[in-house]
Short mmCIF file of C-alpha atoms in Angstrom, two decimals:
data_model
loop_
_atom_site.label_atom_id
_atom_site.label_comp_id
_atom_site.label_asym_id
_atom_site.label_seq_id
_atom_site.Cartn_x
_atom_site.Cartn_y
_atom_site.Cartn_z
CA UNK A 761 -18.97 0.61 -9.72
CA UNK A 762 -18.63 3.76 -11.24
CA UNK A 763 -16.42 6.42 -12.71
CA UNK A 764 -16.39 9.74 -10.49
CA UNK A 765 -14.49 12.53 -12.54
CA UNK A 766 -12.43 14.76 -9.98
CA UNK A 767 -11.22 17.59 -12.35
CA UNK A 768 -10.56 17.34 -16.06
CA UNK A 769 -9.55 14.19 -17.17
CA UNK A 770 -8.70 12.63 -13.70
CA UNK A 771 -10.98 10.20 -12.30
CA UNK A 772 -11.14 7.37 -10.18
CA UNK A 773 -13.49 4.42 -9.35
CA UNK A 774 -14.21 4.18 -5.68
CA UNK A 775 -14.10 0.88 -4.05
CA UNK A 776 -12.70 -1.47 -1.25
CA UNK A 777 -9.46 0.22 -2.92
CA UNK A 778 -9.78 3.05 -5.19
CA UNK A 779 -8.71 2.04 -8.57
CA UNK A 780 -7.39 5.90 -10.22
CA UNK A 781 -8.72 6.22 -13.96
CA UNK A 782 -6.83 9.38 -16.48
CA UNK A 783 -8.53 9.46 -19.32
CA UNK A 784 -6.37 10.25 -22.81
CA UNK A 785 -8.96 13.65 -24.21
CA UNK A 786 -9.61 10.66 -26.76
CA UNK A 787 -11.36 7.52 -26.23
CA UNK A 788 -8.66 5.65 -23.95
CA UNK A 789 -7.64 5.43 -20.90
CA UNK A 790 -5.50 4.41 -17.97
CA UNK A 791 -5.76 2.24 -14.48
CA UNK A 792 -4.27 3.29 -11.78
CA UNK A 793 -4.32 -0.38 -10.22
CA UNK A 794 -6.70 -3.04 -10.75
CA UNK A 795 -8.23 -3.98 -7.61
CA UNK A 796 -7.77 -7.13 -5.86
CA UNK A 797 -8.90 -10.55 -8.44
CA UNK A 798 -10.16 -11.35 -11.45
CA UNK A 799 -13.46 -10.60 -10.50
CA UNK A 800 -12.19 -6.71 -10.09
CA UNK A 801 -10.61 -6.80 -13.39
CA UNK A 802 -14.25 -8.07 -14.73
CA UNK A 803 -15.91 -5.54 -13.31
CA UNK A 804 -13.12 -2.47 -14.60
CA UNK A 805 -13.23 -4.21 -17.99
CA UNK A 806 -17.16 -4.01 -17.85
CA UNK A 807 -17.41 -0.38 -16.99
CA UNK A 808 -14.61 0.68 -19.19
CA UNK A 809 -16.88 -0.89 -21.85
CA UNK A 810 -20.10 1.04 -20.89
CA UNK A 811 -17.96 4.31 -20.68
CA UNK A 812 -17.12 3.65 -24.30
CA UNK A 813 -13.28 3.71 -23.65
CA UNK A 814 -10.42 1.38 -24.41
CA UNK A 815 -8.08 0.76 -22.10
CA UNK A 816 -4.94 1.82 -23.01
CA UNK A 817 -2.49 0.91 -19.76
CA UNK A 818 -2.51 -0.01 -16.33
CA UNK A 819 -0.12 1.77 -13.75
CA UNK A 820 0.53 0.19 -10.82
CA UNK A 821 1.63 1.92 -7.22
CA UNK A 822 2.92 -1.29 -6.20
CA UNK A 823 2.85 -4.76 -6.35
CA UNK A 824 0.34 -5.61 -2.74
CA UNK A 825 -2.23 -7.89 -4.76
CA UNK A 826 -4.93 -5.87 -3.72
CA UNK A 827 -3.72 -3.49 -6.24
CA UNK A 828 -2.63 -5.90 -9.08
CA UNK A 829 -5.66 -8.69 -9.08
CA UNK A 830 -7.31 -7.30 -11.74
CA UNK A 831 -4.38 -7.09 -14.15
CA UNK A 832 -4.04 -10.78 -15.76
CA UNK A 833 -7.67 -10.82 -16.54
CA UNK A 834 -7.21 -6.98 -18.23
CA UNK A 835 -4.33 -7.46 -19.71
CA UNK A 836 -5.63 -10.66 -21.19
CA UNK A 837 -9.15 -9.53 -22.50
CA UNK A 838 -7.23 -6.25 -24.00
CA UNK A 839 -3.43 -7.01 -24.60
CA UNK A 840 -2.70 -3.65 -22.73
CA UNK A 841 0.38 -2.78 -21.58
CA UNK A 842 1.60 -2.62 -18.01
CA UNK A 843 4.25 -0.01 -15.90
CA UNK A 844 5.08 -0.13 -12.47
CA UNK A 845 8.87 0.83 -10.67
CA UNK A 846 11.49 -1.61 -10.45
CA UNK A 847 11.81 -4.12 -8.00
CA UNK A 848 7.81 -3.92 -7.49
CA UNK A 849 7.42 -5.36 -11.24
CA UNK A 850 9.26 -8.61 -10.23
CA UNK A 851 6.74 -9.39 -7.92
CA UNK A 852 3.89 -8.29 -10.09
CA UNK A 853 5.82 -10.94 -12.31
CA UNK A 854 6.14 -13.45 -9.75
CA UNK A 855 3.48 -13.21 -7.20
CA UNK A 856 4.50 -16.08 -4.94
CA UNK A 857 7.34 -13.42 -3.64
CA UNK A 858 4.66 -11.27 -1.70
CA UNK A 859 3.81 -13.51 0.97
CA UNK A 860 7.37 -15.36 0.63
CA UNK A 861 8.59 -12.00 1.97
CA UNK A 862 6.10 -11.50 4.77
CA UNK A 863 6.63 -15.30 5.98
CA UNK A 864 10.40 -15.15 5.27
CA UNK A 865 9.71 -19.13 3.40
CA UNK A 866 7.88 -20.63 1.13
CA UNK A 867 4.45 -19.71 2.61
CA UNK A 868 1.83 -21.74 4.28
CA UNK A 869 -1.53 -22.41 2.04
CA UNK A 870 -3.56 -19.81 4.08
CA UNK A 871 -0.57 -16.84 2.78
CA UNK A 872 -1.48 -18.26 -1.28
CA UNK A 873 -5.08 -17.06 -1.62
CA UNK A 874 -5.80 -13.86 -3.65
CA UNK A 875 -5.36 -11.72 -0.50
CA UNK A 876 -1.84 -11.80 -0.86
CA UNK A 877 -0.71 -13.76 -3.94
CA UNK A 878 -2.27 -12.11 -7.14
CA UNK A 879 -1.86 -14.10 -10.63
CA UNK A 880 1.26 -12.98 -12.45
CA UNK A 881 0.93 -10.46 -15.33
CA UNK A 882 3.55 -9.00 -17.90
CA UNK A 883 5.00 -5.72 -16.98
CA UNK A 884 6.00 -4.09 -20.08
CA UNK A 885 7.92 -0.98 -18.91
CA UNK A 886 9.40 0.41 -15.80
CA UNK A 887 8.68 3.80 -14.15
CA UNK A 888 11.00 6.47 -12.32
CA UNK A 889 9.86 9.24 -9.99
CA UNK A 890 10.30 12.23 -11.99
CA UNK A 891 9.37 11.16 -15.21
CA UNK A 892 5.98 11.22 -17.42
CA UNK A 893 4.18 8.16 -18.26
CA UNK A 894 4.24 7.85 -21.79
CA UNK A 895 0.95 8.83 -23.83
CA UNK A 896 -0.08 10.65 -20.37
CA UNK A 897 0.54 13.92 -18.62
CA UNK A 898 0.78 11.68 -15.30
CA UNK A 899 3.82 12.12 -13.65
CA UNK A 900 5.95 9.83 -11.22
CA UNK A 901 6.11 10.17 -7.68
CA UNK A 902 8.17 8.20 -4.77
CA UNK A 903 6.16 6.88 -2.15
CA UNK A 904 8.60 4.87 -0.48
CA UNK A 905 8.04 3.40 3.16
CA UNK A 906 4.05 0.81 2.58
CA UNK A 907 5.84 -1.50 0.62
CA UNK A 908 9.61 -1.92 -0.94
CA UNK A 909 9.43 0.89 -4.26
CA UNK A 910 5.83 2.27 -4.06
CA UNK A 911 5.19 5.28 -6.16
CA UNK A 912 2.11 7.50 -7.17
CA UNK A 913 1.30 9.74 -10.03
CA UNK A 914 0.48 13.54 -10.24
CA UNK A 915 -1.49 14.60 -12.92
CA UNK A 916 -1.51 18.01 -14.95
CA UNK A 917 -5.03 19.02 -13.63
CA UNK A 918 -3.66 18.31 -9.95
CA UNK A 919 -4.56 15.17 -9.31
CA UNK A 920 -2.45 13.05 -7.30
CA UNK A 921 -2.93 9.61 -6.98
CA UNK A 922 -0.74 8.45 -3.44
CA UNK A 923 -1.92 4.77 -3.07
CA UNK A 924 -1.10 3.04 0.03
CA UNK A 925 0.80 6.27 1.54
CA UNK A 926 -2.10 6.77 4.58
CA UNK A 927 -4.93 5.48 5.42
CA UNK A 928 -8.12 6.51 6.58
CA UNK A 929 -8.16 7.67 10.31
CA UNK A 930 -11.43 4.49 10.87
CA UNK A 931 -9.08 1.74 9.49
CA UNK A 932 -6.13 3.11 11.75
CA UNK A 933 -8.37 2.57 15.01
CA UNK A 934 -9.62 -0.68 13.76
CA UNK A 935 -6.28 -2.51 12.99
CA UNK A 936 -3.60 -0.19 14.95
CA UNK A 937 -1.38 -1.86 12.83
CA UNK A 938 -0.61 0.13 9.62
CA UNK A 939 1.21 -2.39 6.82
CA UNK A 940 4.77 -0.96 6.38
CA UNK A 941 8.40 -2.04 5.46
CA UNK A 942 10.13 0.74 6.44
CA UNK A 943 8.82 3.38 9.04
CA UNK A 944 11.36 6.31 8.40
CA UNK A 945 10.27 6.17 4.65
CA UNK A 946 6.94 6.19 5.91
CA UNK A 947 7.01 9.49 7.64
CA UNK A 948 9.35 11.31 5.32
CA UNK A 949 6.20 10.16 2.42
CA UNK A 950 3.98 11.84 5.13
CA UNK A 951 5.86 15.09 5.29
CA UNK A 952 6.54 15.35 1.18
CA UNK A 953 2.66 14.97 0.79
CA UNK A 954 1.78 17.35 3.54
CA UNK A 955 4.11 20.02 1.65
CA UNK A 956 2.91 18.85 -2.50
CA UNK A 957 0.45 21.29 -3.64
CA UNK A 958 -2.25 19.31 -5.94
CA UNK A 959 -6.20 20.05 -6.21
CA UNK A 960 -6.95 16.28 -5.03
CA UNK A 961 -5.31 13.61 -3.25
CA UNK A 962 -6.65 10.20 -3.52
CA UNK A 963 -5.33 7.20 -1.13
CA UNK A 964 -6.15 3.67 -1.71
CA UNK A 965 -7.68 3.14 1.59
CA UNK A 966 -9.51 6.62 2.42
CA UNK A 967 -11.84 9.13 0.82
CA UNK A 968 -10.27 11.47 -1.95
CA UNK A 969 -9.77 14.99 -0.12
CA UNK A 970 -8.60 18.50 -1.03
CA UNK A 971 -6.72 19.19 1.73
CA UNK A 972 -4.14 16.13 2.87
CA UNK A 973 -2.80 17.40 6.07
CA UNK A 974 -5.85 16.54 8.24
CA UNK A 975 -5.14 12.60 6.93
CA UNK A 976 -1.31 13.11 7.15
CA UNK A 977 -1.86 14.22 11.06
CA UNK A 978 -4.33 10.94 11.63
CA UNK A 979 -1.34 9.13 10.15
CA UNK A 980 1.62 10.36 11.90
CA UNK A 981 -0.85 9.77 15.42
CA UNK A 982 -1.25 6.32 14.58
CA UNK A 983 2.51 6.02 13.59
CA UNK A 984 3.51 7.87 17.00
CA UNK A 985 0.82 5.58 18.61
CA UNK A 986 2.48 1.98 17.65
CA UNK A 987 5.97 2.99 17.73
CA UNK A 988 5.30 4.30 21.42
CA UNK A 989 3.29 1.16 22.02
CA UNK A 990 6.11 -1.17 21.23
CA UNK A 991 8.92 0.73 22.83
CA UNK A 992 7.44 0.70 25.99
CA UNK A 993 6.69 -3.06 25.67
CA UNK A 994 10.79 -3.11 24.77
CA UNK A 995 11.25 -1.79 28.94
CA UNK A 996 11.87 -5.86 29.86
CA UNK A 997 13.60 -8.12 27.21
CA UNK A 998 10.91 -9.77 24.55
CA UNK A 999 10.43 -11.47 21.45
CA UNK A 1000 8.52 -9.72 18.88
CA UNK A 1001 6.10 -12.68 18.94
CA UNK A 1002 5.33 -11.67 22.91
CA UNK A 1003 5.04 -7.93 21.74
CA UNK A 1004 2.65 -8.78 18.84
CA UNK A 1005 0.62 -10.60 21.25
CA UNK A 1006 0.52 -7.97 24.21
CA UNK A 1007 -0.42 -5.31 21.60
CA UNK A 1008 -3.46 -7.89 20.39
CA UNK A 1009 -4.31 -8.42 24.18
CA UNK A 1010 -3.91 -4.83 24.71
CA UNK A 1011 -6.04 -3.76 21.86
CA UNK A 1012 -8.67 -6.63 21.61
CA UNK A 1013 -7.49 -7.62 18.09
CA UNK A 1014 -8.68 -10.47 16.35
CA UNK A 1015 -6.09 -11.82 13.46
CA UNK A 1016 -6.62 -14.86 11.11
CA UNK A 1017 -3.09 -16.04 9.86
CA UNK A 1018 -2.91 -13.85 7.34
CA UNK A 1019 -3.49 -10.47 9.69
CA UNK A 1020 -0.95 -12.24 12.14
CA UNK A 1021 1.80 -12.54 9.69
CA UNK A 1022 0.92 -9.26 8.12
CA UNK A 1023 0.87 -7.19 11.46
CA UNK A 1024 4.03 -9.59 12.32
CA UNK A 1025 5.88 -8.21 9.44
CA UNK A 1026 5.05 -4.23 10.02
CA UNK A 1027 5.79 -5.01 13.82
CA UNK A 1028 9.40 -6.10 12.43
CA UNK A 1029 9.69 -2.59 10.33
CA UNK A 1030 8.38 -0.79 13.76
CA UNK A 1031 11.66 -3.02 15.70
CA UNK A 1032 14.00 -1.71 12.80
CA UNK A 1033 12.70 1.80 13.14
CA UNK A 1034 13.35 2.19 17.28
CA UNK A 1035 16.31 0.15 16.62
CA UNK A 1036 17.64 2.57 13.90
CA UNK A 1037 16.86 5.24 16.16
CA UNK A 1038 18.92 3.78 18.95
CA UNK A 1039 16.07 3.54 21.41
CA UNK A 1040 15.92 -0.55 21.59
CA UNK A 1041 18.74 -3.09 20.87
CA UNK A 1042 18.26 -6.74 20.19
CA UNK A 1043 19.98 -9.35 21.24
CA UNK A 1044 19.94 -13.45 21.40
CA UNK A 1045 19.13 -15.18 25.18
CA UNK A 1046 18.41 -18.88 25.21
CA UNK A 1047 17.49 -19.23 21.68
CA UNK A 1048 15.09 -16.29 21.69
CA UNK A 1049 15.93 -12.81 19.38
CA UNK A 1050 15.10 -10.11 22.14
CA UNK A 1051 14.59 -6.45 22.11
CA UNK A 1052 14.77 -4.61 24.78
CA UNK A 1053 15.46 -0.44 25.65
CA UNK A 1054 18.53 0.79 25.09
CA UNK A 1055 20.10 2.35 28.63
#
């Protein structure tokens, strides 16, 4: 683990998920994210150590628990505060909502490991797009469409930190299946980033890169690719179970329950999304939800 300056004070750590570091021109400085567990947060707390900082904050993009893991063990070995957007810090608060809201119940024992149910930490204060984060010259972006208030942060050297907004064109043709709750925000996130002028842009899930519009395209194609996938699955009436599992077949997927209720759940934003766009309709037939083409 290490700490890979980008320009000025604007850093980040890479990793499984790239944690963003700012440093204050001082000796503090602030997380973007935390990484995925406690043993992330050891290993953040370690190298923030050997940097000879002090770790003033921790932002977070959103509340996945990939991104907030690490920020009980932080926030407990340093007392530092924590700021994330609204709606996204009540499930920072109360972790047991992420995969309550992918299952739609209280979840199943496989949904409560780390993966997707992160210990609860204190968020102290609650971010806007538009504003600065205090103590910082970080400001707030909206990155709505991954998950339900998702934002990023642009700093004043250029820097802008987009989280979960795209992904790296290897993981899109390994999992076809990008996580999202709402695909319209999801492109419109696409197009504001492929307009934003900034010196760096650093996803979550993909390499930092100077110029975004390579990734955006990858994105949109993957996008394009799924939402074509599923509407032509939508010419006969079917369940989004039997589309999920055509899609596997058709693919050569392999899901664990946790991939099959994640992949469930972003095939449910994809039905919204042609269904918004008045392409499919749904409708009930022998106990079954259908979808099927609209004619």
């Amino acid at each position: 683990m290490e700490i890979k300056i980008l320009k000025g004070q604007s850093c980040y750590i890479p990793g499984r998920v790239n944690v963003g570091l700012w440093k204050d021109g001082k000796d503090g400085c602030f997380l973007i994210d935390s990484g995925g567990d406690e043993t992330s947060g050891r290993r953040l707390f370690r190298l923030i150590q050997e940097n000879n900082l002090k770790l003033r904050g921790i932002l977070n993009t959103h509340s996945n628990a990939d991104h907030v893991g690490g920020n009980a063990y932080l926030q407990k070995k340093t007392a530092c505060p924590i700021w994330a957007s609204s709606i996204e810090d009540t499930v920072i608060q109360n972790p047991f909502l992420e995969p309550m809201l992918l299952w739609g119940a209280a979840p199943f024992r496989a949904l409560t490991g780390k993966f997707l149910q992160a210990a609860p930490s204190l968020v102290t204060q609650i971010l806007s797009p538009g504003e600065r984060v205090p103590d910082t010259d970080l400001t707030v972006l909206a990155l709505p469409g991954h998950f339900i208030n998702m934002i990023g942060f642009l700093s004043a050297d250029g820097v802008c930190y987009i989280a979960d907004s795209l992904f790296a064109k290897e993981v899109i043709e390994k999992y076809r299946f990008m996580v999202a709750f709402d695909v319209e925000a999801t492109l419109a996130t696409l197009d504001m980033l492929e307009k934003l002028e900034a010196a760096w842009f650093v996803p979550c899930h993909a390499e930092p890169v100077e110029d975004i519009r390579p990734l955006v395209n990858e994105n949109r194609k993957g996008i394009e690719a799924l939402s074509h996938a599923v509407h032509d699955l939508c010419s006969v009436p079917r369940s989004r179970e039997e589309i999920l599992a055509l899609l596997v077949q058709k693919w050569d997927l392999e899901m664990n329950p946790v991939q099959y209720v994640l992949n469930s759940s972003s095939l449910s934003a994809y039905l919204t999304f042609l269904e918004k766009k008045g392409l499919i309709v749904p409708f009930v037939e022998k106990g079954n939800l259908l979808w099927q083409k609209k004619h």
